[in-house]
PDB file of C-alpha atoms in Angstrom:
ATOM      1  CA  UNK A 227     158.512 109.813  49.596  1.00  0.00           C
ATOM      2  CA  UNK A 228     155.683 109.319  52.069  1.00  0.00           C
ATOM      3  CA  UNK A 229     152.577 107.348  51.198  1.00  0.00           C
ATOM      4  CA  UNK A 230     149.399 109.212  50.338  1.00  0.00           C
ATOM      5  CA  UNK A 231     147.053 109.557  53.310  1.00  0.00           C
ATOM      6  CA  UNK A 232     144.088 107.204  53.249  1.00  0.00           C
ATOM      7  CA  UNK A 233     140.514 108.392  52.935  1.00  0.00           C
ATOM      8  CA  UNK A 234     139.155 108.103  56.464  1.00  0.00           C
ATOM      9  CA  UNK A 235     135.542 107.789  55.246  1.00  0.00           C
ATOM     10  CA  UNK A 236     136.513 104.919  52.936  1.00  0.00           C
ATOM     11  CA  UNK A 237     138.479 103.260  55.718  1.00  0.00           C
ATOM     12  CA  UNK A 238     135.464 103.325  58.022  1.00  0.00           C
ATOM     13  CA  UNK A 239     133.190 102.007  55.277  1.00  0.00           C
ATOM     14  CA  UNK A 240     135.431  99.005  54.662  1.00  0.00           C
ATOM     15  CA  UNK A 241     136.604  98.408  58.196  1.00  0.00           C
ATOM     16  CA  UNK A 242     137.108  94.991  59.707  1.00  0.00           C
ATOM     17  CA  UNK A 243     134.384  95.731  62.255  1.00  0.00           C
ATOM     18  CA  UNK A 244     131.947  96.514  59.435  1.00  0.00           C
ATOM     19  CA  UNK A 245     132.827  93.273  57.656  1.00  0.00           C
ATOM     20  CA  UNK A 246     132.278  91.221  60.814  1.00  0.00           C
ATOM     21  CA  UNK A 247     128.954  92.927  61.478  1.00  0.00           C
ATOM     22  CA  UNK A 248     127.751  92.397  57.896  1.00  0.00           C
ATOM     23  CA  UNK A 249     128.694  88.708  57.740  1.00  0.00           C
ATOM     24  CA  UNK A 250     127.921  87.781  61.339  1.00  0.00           C
ATOM     25  CA  UNK A 251     125.792  84.709  62.012  1.00  0.00           C
ATOM     26  CA  UNK A 252     122.129  85.570  62.521  1.00  0.00           C
ATOM     27  CA  UNK A 253     119.695  83.673  64.750  1.00  0.00           C
ATOM     28  CA  UNK A 254     116.327  83.883  62.978  1.00  0.00           C
ATOM     29  CA  UNK A 255     114.544  81.365  65.180  1.00  0.00           C
ATOM     30  CA  UNK A 256     113.298  79.322  62.214  1.00  0.00           C
ATOM     31  CA  UNK A 257     113.607  75.957  63.945  1.00  0.00           C
ATOM     32  CA  UNK A 258     115.567  72.798  63.232  1.00  0.00           C
ATOM     33  CA  UNK A 259     116.605  73.833  59.702  1.00  0.00           C
ATOM     34  CA  UNK A 260     117.433  77.505  59.211  1.00  0.00           C
ATOM     35  CA  UNK A 261     118.708  79.287  56.098  1.00  0.00           C
ATOM     36  CA  UNK A 262     121.805  81.149  57.241  1.00  0.00           C
ATOM     37  CA  UNK A 263     122.568  82.210  53.662  1.00  0.00           C
ATOM     38  CA  UNK A 264     121.082  81.095  50.352  1.00  0.00           C
ATOM     39  CA  UNK A 265     124.020  78.676  50.004  1.00  0.00           C
ATOM     40  CA  UNK A 266     124.543  77.858  53.668  1.00  0.00           C
ATOM     41  CA  UNK A 267     122.227  75.811  55.903  1.00  0.00           C
ATOM     42  CA  UNK A 268     122.179  75.956  59.698  1.00  0.00           C
ATOM     43  CA  UNK A 269     120.924  72.906  61.589  1.00  0.00           C
ATOM     44  CA  UNK A 270     119.979  73.538  65.209  1.00  0.00           C
ATOM     45  CA  UNK A 271     120.695  70.357  67.107  1.00  0.00           C
ATOM     46  CA  UNK A 272     119.297  70.174  70.612  1.00  0.00           C
ATOM     47  CA  UNK A 273     115.761  70.692  71.790  1.00  0.00           C
ATOM     48  CA  UNK A 274     114.361  70.588  68.240  1.00  0.00           C
ATOM     49  CA  UNK A 275     116.211  67.385  67.413  1.00  0.00           C
ATOM     50  CA  UNK A 276     119.366  65.609  68.508  1.00  0.00           C
ATOM     51  CA  UNK A 277     120.459  64.057  65.209  1.00  0.00           C
ATOM     52  CA  UNK A 278     120.378  64.713  61.480  1.00  0.00           C
ATOM     53  CA  UNK A 279     121.545  62.880  58.373  1.00  0.00           C
ATOM     54  CA  UNK A 280     123.793  64.940  56.118  1.00  0.00           C
ATOM     55  CA  UNK A 281     125.705  64.415  52.900  1.00  0.00           C
ATOM     56  CA  UNK A 282     129.245  63.306  53.705  1.00  0.00           C
ATOM     57  CA  UNK A 283     131.657  66.210  53.438  1.00  0.00           C
ATOM     58  CA  UNK A 284     128.940  68.880  53.728  1.00  0.00           C
ATOM     59  CA  UNK A 285     129.971  70.203  57.161  1.00  0.00           C
ATOM     60  CA  UNK A 286     131.761  73.572  56.981  1.00  0.00           C
ATOM     61  CA  UNK A 287     131.538  74.614  60.666  1.00  0.00           C
ATOM     62  CA  UNK A 288     129.755  73.912  63.943  1.00  0.00           C
ATOM     63  CA  UNK A 289     129.464  75.147  67.504  1.00  0.00           C
ATOM     64  CA  UNK A 290     128.722  73.163  70.648  1.00  0.00           C
ATOM     65  CA  UNK A 291     129.194  69.449  71.181  1.00  0.00           C
ATOM     66  CA  UNK A 292     128.412  67.591  67.961  1.00  0.00           C
ATOM     67  CA  UNK A 293     129.741  64.221  66.910  1.00  0.00           C
ATOM     68  CA  UNK A 294     129.919  62.777  63.404  1.00  0.00           C
ATOM     69  CA  UNK A 295     129.551  59.149  62.438  1.00  0.00           C
ATOM     70  CA  UNK A 296     129.825  57.812  58.923  1.00  0.00           C
ATOM     71  CA  UNK A 297     126.938  55.660  57.802  1.00  0.00           C
ATOM     72  CA  UNK A 298     127.418  52.059  58.876  1.00  0.00           C
ATOM     73  CA  UNK A 299     127.465  49.351  56.213  1.00  0.00           C
ATOM     74  CA  UNK A 300     124.244  47.786  57.474  1.00  0.00           C
ATOM     75  CA  UNK A 301     122.820  50.708  59.466  1.00  0.00           C
ATOM     76  CA  UNK A 302     119.849  51.105  57.130  1.00  0.00           C
ATOM     77  CA  UNK A 303     119.396  47.422  56.378  1.00  0.00           C
ATOM     78  CA  UNK A 304     120.906  44.922  53.984  1.00  0.00           C
ATOM     79  CA  UNK A 305     118.672  45.975  51.088  1.00  0.00           C
ATOM     80  CA  UNK A 306     119.886  49.574  51.070  1.00  0.00           C
ATOM     81  CA  UNK A 307     123.485  48.478  51.500  1.00  0.00           C
ATOM     82  CA  UNK A 308     123.259  46.228  48.448  1.00  0.00           C
ATOM     83  CA  UNK A 309     121.648  49.008  46.399  1.00  0.00           C
ATOM     84  CA  UNK A 310     124.440  51.393  47.348  1.00  0.00           C
ATOM     85  CA  UNK A 311     127.039  48.790  46.448  1.00  0.00           C
ATOM     86  CA  UNK A 312     125.465  48.096  43.052  1.00  0.00           C
ATOM     87  CA  UNK A 313     124.799  51.718  42.184  1.00  0.00           C
ATOM     88  CA  UNK A 314     128.145  53.053  43.311  1.00  0.00           C
ATOM     89  CA  UNK A 315     126.218  55.876  44.927  1.00  0.00           C
ATOM     90  CA  UNK A 316     128.284  58.985  45.548  1.00  0.00           C
ATOM     91  CA  UNK A 317     125.995  60.633  48.114  1.00  0.00           C
ATOM     92  CA  UNK A 318     127.318  58.886  51.204  1.00  0.00           C
ATOM     93  CA  UNK A 319     125.695  59.821  54.490  1.00  0.00           C
ATOM     94  CA  UNK A 320     127.000  61.058  57.818  1.00  0.00           C
ATOM     95  CA  UNK A 321     124.969  61.180  61.036  1.00  0.00           C
ATOM     96  CA  UNK A 322     125.504  64.275  63.192  1.00  0.00           C
ATOM     97  CA  UNK A 323     124.380  64.026  66.820  1.00  0.00           C
ATOM     98  CA  UNK A 324     124.583  66.243  69.900  1.00  0.00           C
ATOM     99  CA  UNK A 325     123.752  69.828  70.787  1.00  0.00           C
ATOM    100  CA  UNK A 326     124.869  72.891  68.891  1.00  0.00           C
ATOM    101  CA  UNK A 327     124.686  74.660  65.557  1.00  0.00           C
ATOM    102  CA  UNK A 328     125.820  72.840  62.449  1.00  0.00           C
ATOM    103  CA  UNK A 329     126.561  74.646  59.164  1.00  0.00           C
ATOM    104  CA  UNK A 330     126.300  72.782  55.859  1.00  0.00           C
ATOM    105  CA  UNK A 331     127.113  73.601  52.241  1.00  0.00           C
ATOM    106  CA  UNK A 332     127.888  71.739  49.021  1.00  0.00           C
ATOM    107  CA  UNK A 333     130.261  73.346  46.505  1.00  0.00           C
ATOM    108  CA  UNK A 334     128.526  76.714  46.749  1.00  0.00           C
ATOM    109  CA  UNK A 335     125.238  75.349  45.397  1.00  0.00           C
ATOM    110  CA  UNK A 336     121.967  77.035  46.306  1.00  0.00           C
ATOM    111  CA  UNK A 337     120.094  75.393  49.196  1.00  0.00           C
ATOM    112  CA  UNK A 338     116.334  74.865  49.142  1.00  0.00           C
ATOM    113  CA  UNK A 339     114.313  73.676  52.140  1.00  0.00           C
ATOM    114  CA  UNK A 340     111.297  71.421  51.661  1.00  0.00           C
ATOM    115  CA  UNK A 341     108.839  70.225  54.301  1.00  0.00           C
ATOM    116  CA  UNK A 342     107.203  66.950  53.380  1.00  0.00           C
ATOM    117  CA  UNK A 343     103.802  66.462  55.006  1.00  0.00           C
ATOM    118  CA  UNK A 344     102.953  62.912  54.031  1.00  0.00           C
ATOM    119  CA  UNK A 345     104.129  63.462  50.435  1.00  0.00           C
ATOM    120  CA  UNK A 346     106.875  61.640  48.588  1.00  0.00           C
ATOM    121  CA  UNK A 347     109.671  63.071  46.467  1.00  0.00           C
ATOM    122  CA  UNK A 348     112.469  61.626  44.366  1.00  0.00           C
ATOM    123  CA  UNK A 349     115.787  63.505  44.593  1.00  0.00           C
ATOM    124  CA  UNK A 350     118.936  63.010  42.554  1.00  0.00           C
ATOM    125  CA  UNK A 351     121.460  61.450  44.919  1.00  0.00           C
ATOM    126  CA  UNK A 352     124.060  64.161  44.249  1.00  0.00           C
ATOM    127  CA  UNK A 353     121.625  66.922  45.197  1.00  0.00           C
ATOM    128  CA  UNK A 354     120.604  65.771  48.692  1.00  0.00           C
ATOM    129  CA  UNK A 355     122.179  67.894  51.468  1.00  0.00           C
ATOM    130  CA  UNK A 356     120.420  66.924  54.719  1.00  0.00           C
ATOM    131  CA  UNK A 357     117.200  65.461  56.070  1.00  0.00           C
ATOM    132  CA  UNK A 358     115.471  64.804  59.349  1.00  0.00           C
ATOM    133  CA  UNK A 359     115.504  61.200  60.606  1.00  0.00           C
ATOM    134  CA  UNK A 360     111.692  61.282  60.697  1.00  0.00           C
ATOM    135  CA  UNK A 361     111.669  60.931  56.897  1.00  0.00           C
ATOM    136  CA  UNK A 362     111.669  57.498  55.361  1.00  0.00           C
ATOM    137  CA  UNK A 363     114.007  57.040  52.410  1.00  0.00           C
ATOM    138  CA  UNK A 364     115.158  54.421  49.946  1.00  0.00           C
ATOM    139  CA  UNK A 365     117.519  54.264  46.979  1.00  0.00           C
ATOM    140  CA  UNK A 366     115.817  53.849  43.636  1.00  0.00           C
ATOM    141  CA  UNK A 367     117.828  52.214  40.866  1.00  0.00           C
ATOM    142  CA  UNK A 368     116.944  53.045  37.266  1.00  0.00           C
ATOM    143  CA  UNK A 369     118.037  50.004  35.310  1.00  0.00           C
ATOM    144  CA  UNK A 370     118.505  50.928  31.693  1.00  0.00           C
ATOM    145  CA  UNK A 371     121.313  51.691  29.290  1.00  0.00           C
ATOM    146  CA  UNK A 372     120.039  55.230  29.009  1.00  0.00           C
ATOM    147  CA  UNK A 373     120.095  55.715  32.758  1.00  0.00           C
ATOM    148  CA  UNK A 374     123.670  54.500  33.047  1.00  0.00           C
ATOM    149  CA  UNK A 375     124.935  56.557  30.124  1.00  0.00           C
ATOM    150  CA  UNK A 376     123.014  59.658  31.200  1.00  0.00           C
ATOM    151  CA  UNK A 377     124.282  59.653  34.767  1.00  0.00           C
ATOM    152  CA  UNK A 378     120.800  59.195  36.206  1.00  0.00           C
ATOM    153  CA  UNK A 379     121.305  55.666  37.489  1.00  0.00           C
ATOM    154  CA  UNK A 380     120.150  56.274  41.052  1.00  0.00           C
ATOM    155  CA  UNK A 381     118.041  58.620  43.088  1.00  0.00           C
ATOM    156  CA  UNK A 382     116.637  58.729  46.610  1.00  0.00           C
ATOM    157  CA  UNK A 383     112.930  58.522  47.396  1.00  0.00           C
ATOM    158  CA  UNK A 384     111.862  60.444  50.496  1.00  0.00           C
ATOM    159  CA  UNK A 385     108.457  60.028  52.109  1.00  0.00           C
ATOM    160  CA  UNK A 386     106.708  60.903  55.343  1.00  0.00           C
ATOM    161  CA  UNK A 387     106.879  64.025  57.490  1.00  0.00           C
ATOM    162  CA  UNK A 388     109.974  66.104  58.035  1.00  0.00           C
ATOM    163  CA  UNK A 389     112.434  68.590  56.599  1.00  0.00           C
ATOM    164  CA  UNK A 390     114.633  67.955  53.590  1.00  0.00           C
ATOM    165  CA  UNK A 391     117.373  70.202  52.178  1.00  0.00           C
ATOM    166  CA  UNK A 392     118.347  69.890  48.519  1.00  0.00           C
ATOM    167  CA  UNK A 393     120.911  71.798  46.470  1.00  0.00           C
ATOM    168  CA  UNK A 394     120.923  73.224  42.960  1.00  0.00           C
ATOM    169  CA  UNK A 395     123.321  75.091  40.732  1.00  0.00           C
ATOM    170  CA  UNK A 396     121.584  78.479  40.432  1.00  0.00           C
ATOM    171  CA  UNK A 397     117.789  78.852  40.636  1.00  0.00           C
ATOM    172  CA  UNK A 398     115.680  75.719  40.008  1.00  0.00           C
ATOM    173  CA  UNK A 399     112.779  75.549  37.567  1.00  0.00           C
ATOM    174  CA  UNK A 400     109.682  73.393  38.186  1.00  0.00           C
ATOM    175  CA  UNK A 401     107.772  71.988  35.209  1.00  0.00           C
ATOM    176  CA  UNK A 402     104.229  70.667  35.628  1.00  0.00           C
ATOM    177  CA  UNK A 403     103.298  67.239  34.301  1.00  0.00           C
ATOM    178  CA  UNK A 404      99.560  66.931  33.633  1.00  0.00           C
ATOM    179  CA  UNK A 405      97.467  63.779  32.988  1.00  0.00           C
ATOM    180  CA  UNK A 406      96.685  63.602  29.288  1.00  0.00           C
ATOM    181  CA  UNK A 407      99.117  66.419  28.585  1.00  0.00           C
ATOM    182  CA  UNK A 408     102.329  66.285  26.586  1.00  0.00           C
ATOM    183  CA  UNK A 409     105.339  64.538  28.140  1.00  0.00           C
ATOM    184  CA  UNK A 410     108.077  66.563  29.770  1.00  0.00           C
ATOM    185  CA  UNK A 411     111.611  65.683  28.670  1.00  0.00           C
ATOM    186  CA  UNK A 412     114.675  66.616  30.731  1.00  0.00           C
ATOM    187  CA  UNK A 413     118.427  66.168  30.634  1.00  0.00           C
ATOM    188  CA  UNK A 414     119.315  63.585  33.333  1.00  0.00           C
ATOM    189  CA  UNK A 415     122.309  65.664  34.423  1.00  0.00           C
ATOM    190  CA  UNK A 416     120.115  68.738  34.935  1.00  0.00           C
ATOM    191  CA  UNK A 417     117.251  66.917  36.674  1.00  0.00           C
ATOM    192  CA  UNK A 418     117.102  67.561  40.420  1.00  0.00           C
ATOM    193  CA  UNK A 419     113.852  66.056  41.704  1.00  0.00           C
ATOM    194  CA  UNK A 420     110.334  64.945  40.781  1.00  0.00           C
ATOM    195  CA  UNK A 421     107.083  64.168  42.557  1.00  0.00           C
ATOM    196  CA  UNK A 422     106.647  60.698  43.991  1.00  0.00           C
ATOM    197  CA  UNK A 423     103.745  59.776  41.697  1.00  0.00           C
ATOM    198  CA  UNK A 424     105.874  59.981  38.531  1.00  0.00           C
ATOM    199  CA  UNK A 425     107.911  57.131  37.067  1.00  0.00           C
ATOM    200  CA  UNK A 426     110.267  58.524  34.428  1.00  0.00           C
ATOM    201  CA  UNK A 427     111.409  56.557  31.427  1.00  0.00           C
ATOM    202  CA  UNK A 428     114.563  57.057  29.422  1.00  0.00           C
ATOM    203  CA  UNK A 429     114.381  58.083  25.794  1.00  0.00           C
ATOM    204  CA  UNK A 430     117.459  57.503  23.681  1.00  0.00           C
ATOM    205  CA  UNK A 431     118.340  58.976  20.331  1.00  0.00           C
ATOM    206  CA  UNK A 432     121.703  57.401  19.648  1.00  0.00           C
ATOM    207  CA  UNK A 433     123.178  58.328  16.286  1.00  0.00           C
ATOM    208  CA  UNK A 434     126.457  57.468  14.669  1.00  0.00           C
ATOM    209  CA  UNK A 435     128.024  60.811  15.566  1.00  0.00           C
ATOM    210  CA  UNK A 436     126.991  60.274  19.203  1.00  0.00           C
ATOM    211  CA  UNK A 437     128.844  56.969  19.315  1.00  0.00           C
ATOM    212  CA  UNK A 438     131.924  58.741  17.959  1.00  0.00           C
ATOM    213  CA  UNK A 439     131.759  61.275  20.784  1.00  0.00           C
ATOM    214  CA  UNK A 440     130.473  64.183  18.716  1.00  0.00           C
ATOM    215  CA  UNK A 441     126.906  64.199  20.005  1.00  0.00           C
ATOM    216  CA  UNK A 442     125.278  67.284  21.480  1.00  0.00           C
ATOM    217  CA  UNK A 443     124.801  65.638  24.907  1.00  0.00           C
ATOM    218  CA  UNK A 444     121.019  65.560  24.593  1.00  0.00           C
ATOM    219  CA  UNK A 445     120.797  62.096  22.988  1.00  0.00           C
ATOM    220  CA  UNK A 446     119.487  60.685  26.303  1.00  0.00           C
ATOM    221  CA  UNK A 447     116.504  62.265  28.012  1.00  0.00           C
ATOM    222  CA  UNK A 448     114.223  61.475  30.925  1.00  0.00           C
ATOM    223  CA  UNK A 449     110.567  61.319  29.899  1.00  0.00           C
ATOM    224  CA  UNK A 450     107.896  62.234  32.460  1.00  0.00           C
ATOM    225  CA  UNK A 451     104.193  61.512  31.987  1.00  0.00           C
ATOM    226  CA  UNK A 452     101.314  61.609  34.478  1.00  0.00           C
ATOM    227  CA  UNK A 453      98.825  58.737  34.455  1.00  0.00           C
ATOM    228  CA  UNK A 454      96.131  59.762  36.976  1.00  0.00           C
ATOM    229  CA  UNK A 455      97.250  62.742  39.046  1.00  0.00           C
ATOM    230  CA  UNK A 456      99.376  65.756  38.131  1.00  0.00           C
ATOM    231  CA  UNK A 457     103.023  65.867  39.056  1.00  0.00           C
ATOM    232  CA  UNK A 458     106.119  67.969  38.584  1.00  0.00           C
ATOM    233  CA  UNK A 459     109.808  67.740  37.773  1.00  0.00           C
ATOM    234  CA  UNK A 460     112.542  70.124  38.952  1.00  0.00           C
ATOM    235  CA  UNK A 461     115.534  71.038  36.785  1.00  0.00           C
ATOM    236  CA  UNK A 462     118.520  73.345  37.151  1.00  0.00           C
ATOM    237  CA  UNK A 463     120.322  75.456  34.510  1.00  0.00           C
ATOM    238  CA  UNK A 464     123.445  73.330  34.811  1.00  0.00           C
ATOM    239  CA  UNK A 465     124.505  69.851  33.686  1.00  0.00           C
ATOM    240  CA  UNK A 466     125.977  68.201  36.762  1.00  0.00           C
ATOM    241  CA  UNK A 467     128.308  65.328  36.033  1.00  0.00           C
ATOM    242  CA  UNK A 468     127.620  62.226  38.130  1.00  0.00           C
ATOM    243  CA  UNK A 469     130.071  61.476  40.919  1.00  0.00           C
ATOM    244  CA  UNK A 470     132.287  58.462  40.239  1.00  0.00           C
ATOM    245  CA  UNK A 471     131.560  55.244  42.143  1.00  0.00           C
ATOM    246  CA  UNK A 472     132.945  55.295  45.656  1.00  0.00           C
ATOM    247  CA  UNK A 473     133.417  59.084  45.734  1.00  0.00           C
ATOM    248  CA  UNK A 474     132.579  60.815  48.984  1.00  0.00           C
TER     249      UNK A 474
END
């Protein structure tokens, strides 16, 4: 018994050529950082810049002549090395250098591009994807029992001028923090970033059932207040578990 003939119109609509055309890389001319897809970042190495710092393991493809070098133990100074050793930071860095197009992604998370123009921003270490070497950065340790238990032990402070790519599970939400206004409380595992003028504290509400492992997960919160100037905090609709120490 012969097979039923295929629908030629359907075949043309789902052809391999159509798939290639629909998913083909697009050159939008956006500069050093370019959004290839909402979950895929293109970095144009060459005339616009010959090197970029990326999260280790974020490379999915590249064209041209690009080399990769894992962050040296003392490349960013002894102070940062000691902080990374103490914090067990999971967001290890890789330096990509050369000429070509580099494509980055992180577990299918949504990519957001930010241009800092003299501002400062704190970013959860797990949610940093890439940044220009023109940006200054430092690891910020949050020393408290709440920080350790909530998974918000460390973050990265960026400052200066340059591009920064961060990632979120789904669409982020930004909450304003106003001087004299009510505090903003967030789940540490859903907190992505906050403005550089804010210094969050940890609020704990440890009850007996929490100690027995039957808590709701919201017994530890980050508390944001603004002293003199307004600020903001960015959250995602997802509780991201912290990476274990030494993970890449």
